[in-house]
GROMACS .gro file of C-alpha atoms in nm:
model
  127
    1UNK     CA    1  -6.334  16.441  11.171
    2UNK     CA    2  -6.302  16.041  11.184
    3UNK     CA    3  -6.642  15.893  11.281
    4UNK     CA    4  -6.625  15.579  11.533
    5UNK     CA    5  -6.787  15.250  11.307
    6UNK     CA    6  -6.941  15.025  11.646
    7UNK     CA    7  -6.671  14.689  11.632
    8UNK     CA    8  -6.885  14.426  11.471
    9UNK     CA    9  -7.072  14.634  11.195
   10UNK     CA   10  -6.740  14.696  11.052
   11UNK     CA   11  -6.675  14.654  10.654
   12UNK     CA   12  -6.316  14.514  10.684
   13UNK     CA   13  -6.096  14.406  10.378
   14UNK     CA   14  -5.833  14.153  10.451
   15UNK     CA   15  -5.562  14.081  10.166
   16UNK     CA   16  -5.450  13.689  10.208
   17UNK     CA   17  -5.270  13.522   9.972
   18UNK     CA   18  -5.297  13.214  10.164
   19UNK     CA   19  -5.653  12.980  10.152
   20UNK     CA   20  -5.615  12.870  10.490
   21UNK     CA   21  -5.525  13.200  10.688
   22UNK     CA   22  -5.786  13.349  10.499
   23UNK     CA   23  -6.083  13.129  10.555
   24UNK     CA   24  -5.952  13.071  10.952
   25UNK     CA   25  -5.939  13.483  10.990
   26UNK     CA   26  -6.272  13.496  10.748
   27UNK     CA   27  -6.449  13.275  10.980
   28UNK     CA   28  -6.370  13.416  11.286
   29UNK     CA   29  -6.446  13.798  11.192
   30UNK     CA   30  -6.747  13.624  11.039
   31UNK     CA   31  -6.909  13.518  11.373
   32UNK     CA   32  -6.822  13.864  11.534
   33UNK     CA   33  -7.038  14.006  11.307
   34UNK     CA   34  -6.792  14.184  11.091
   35UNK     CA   35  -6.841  14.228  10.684
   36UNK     CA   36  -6.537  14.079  10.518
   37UNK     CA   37  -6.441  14.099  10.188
   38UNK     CA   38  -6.105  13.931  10.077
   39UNK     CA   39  -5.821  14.017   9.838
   40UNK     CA   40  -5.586  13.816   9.730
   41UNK     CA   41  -5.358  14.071   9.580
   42UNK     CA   42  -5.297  14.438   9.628
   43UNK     CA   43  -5.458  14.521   9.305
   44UNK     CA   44  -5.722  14.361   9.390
   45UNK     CA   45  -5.762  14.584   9.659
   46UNK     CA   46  -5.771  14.895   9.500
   47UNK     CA   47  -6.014  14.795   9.278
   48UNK     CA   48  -6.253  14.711   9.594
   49UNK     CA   49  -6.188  15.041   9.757
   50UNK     CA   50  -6.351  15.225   9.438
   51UNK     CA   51  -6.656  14.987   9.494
   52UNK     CA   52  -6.692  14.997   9.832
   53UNK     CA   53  -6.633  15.144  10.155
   54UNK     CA   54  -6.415  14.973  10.400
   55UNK     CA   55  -6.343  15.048  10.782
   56UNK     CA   56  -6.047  14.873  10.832
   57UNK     CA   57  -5.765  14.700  10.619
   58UNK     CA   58  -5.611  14.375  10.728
   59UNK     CA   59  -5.331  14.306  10.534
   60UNK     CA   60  -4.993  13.986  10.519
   61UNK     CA   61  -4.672  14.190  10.458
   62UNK     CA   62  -4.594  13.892  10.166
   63UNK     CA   63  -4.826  13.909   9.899
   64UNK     CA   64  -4.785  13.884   9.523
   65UNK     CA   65  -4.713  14.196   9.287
   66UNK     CA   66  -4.640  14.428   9.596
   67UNK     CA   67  -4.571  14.384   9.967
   68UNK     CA   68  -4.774  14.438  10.265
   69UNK     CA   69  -4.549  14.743  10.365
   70UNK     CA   70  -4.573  14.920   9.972
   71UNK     CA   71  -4.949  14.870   9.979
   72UNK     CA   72  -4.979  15.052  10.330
   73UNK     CA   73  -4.786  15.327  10.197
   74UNK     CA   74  -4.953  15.396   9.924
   75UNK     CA   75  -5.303  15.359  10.082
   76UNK     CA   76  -5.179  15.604  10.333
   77UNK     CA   77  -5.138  15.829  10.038
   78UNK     CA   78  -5.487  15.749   9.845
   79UNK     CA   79  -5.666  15.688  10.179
   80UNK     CA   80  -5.479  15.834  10.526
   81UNK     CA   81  -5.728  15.759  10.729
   82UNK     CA   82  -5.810  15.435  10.637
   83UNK     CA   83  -5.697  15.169  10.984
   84UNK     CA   84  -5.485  14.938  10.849
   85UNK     CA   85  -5.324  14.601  11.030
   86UNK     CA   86  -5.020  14.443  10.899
   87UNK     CA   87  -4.981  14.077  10.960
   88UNK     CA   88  -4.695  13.890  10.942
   89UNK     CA   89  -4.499  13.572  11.034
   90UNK     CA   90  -4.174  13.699  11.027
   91UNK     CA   91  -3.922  13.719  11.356
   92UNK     CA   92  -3.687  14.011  11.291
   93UNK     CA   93  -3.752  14.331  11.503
   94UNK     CA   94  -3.685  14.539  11.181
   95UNK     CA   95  -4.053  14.437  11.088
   96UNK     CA   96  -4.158  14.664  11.342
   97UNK     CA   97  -3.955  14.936  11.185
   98UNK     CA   98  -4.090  14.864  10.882
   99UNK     CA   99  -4.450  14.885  10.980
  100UNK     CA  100  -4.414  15.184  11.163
  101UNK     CA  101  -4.241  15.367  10.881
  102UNK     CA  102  -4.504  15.251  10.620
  103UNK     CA  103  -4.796  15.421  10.846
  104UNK     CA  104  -4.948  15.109  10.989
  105UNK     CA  105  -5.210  15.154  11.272
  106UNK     CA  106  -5.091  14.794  11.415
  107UNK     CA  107  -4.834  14.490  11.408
  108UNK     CA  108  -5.005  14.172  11.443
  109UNK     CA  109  -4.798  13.906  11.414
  110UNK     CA  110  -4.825  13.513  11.306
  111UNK     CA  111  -4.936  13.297  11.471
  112UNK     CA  112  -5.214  13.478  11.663
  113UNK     CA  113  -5.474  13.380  11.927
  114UNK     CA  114  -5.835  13.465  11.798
  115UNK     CA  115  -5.873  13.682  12.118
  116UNK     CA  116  -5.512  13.881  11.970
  117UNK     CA  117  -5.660  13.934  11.630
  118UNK     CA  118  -5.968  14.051  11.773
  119UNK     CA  119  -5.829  14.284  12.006
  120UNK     CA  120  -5.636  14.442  11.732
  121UNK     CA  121  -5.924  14.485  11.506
  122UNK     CA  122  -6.132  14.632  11.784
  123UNK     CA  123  -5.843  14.821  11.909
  124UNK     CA  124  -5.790  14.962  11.525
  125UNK     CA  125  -6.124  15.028  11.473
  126UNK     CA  126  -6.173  15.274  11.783
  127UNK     CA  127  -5.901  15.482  11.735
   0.00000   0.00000   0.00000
């Protein structure tokens, strides 16, 4: 049975291979009261999820090594229950497709409002 972690005591990893998305989205889960750590790479997140416990994974479907969309899958297999958003900037609908096939609990896609990433997380973290 999945226990319900209250919105802003969430320990949320988000993988960002880019400074500037990462310190904008850092920041603003920041002053919600959220715990983030940051990856830059998918091995780098595995590594963190044998140190510590996370609530919710916030992932970019580009990163270095492995994509967004191989990571999901294969924290679906390590970790099923594990919320995880995928972000992306890309326009094609096949994203979606993509997303959905690789077990994501939500799409968010670039460029975002603060109030859309926000919702998602909260949104992701209730369900």
């Amino acid at each position: 049975m999945k226990t319900h972690t209250a919105v802003g005591q969430a320990n949320i990893l988000m993988v960002e291979d880019d400074f500037f998305v990462r310190r904008m989205i850092t920041r603003l889960l920041d002053q919600e009261g959220f715990a983030v750590d940051v990856a830059d790479s998918a091995e780098d997140v595995f590594y963190r999820l044998n140190l510590k416990h996370y609530d919710l994974v916030l992932t970019d479907l580009h990163l270095p090594g492995m994509s967004g969309a191989e990571l999901v899958d294969q924290l679906r297999h390590d970790a099923p229950d594990l919320p995880v958003i995928l972000m992306t900037g890309d326009p094609h609908e096949a994203i979606e497709l993509l997303a959905s096939q690789a077990g994501t609990t939500a799409l968010l896609r670039k460029p975002f409002a603060n109030s859309e990433l926000l919702a998602c997380v909260s949104a992701a973290l209730s369900e």
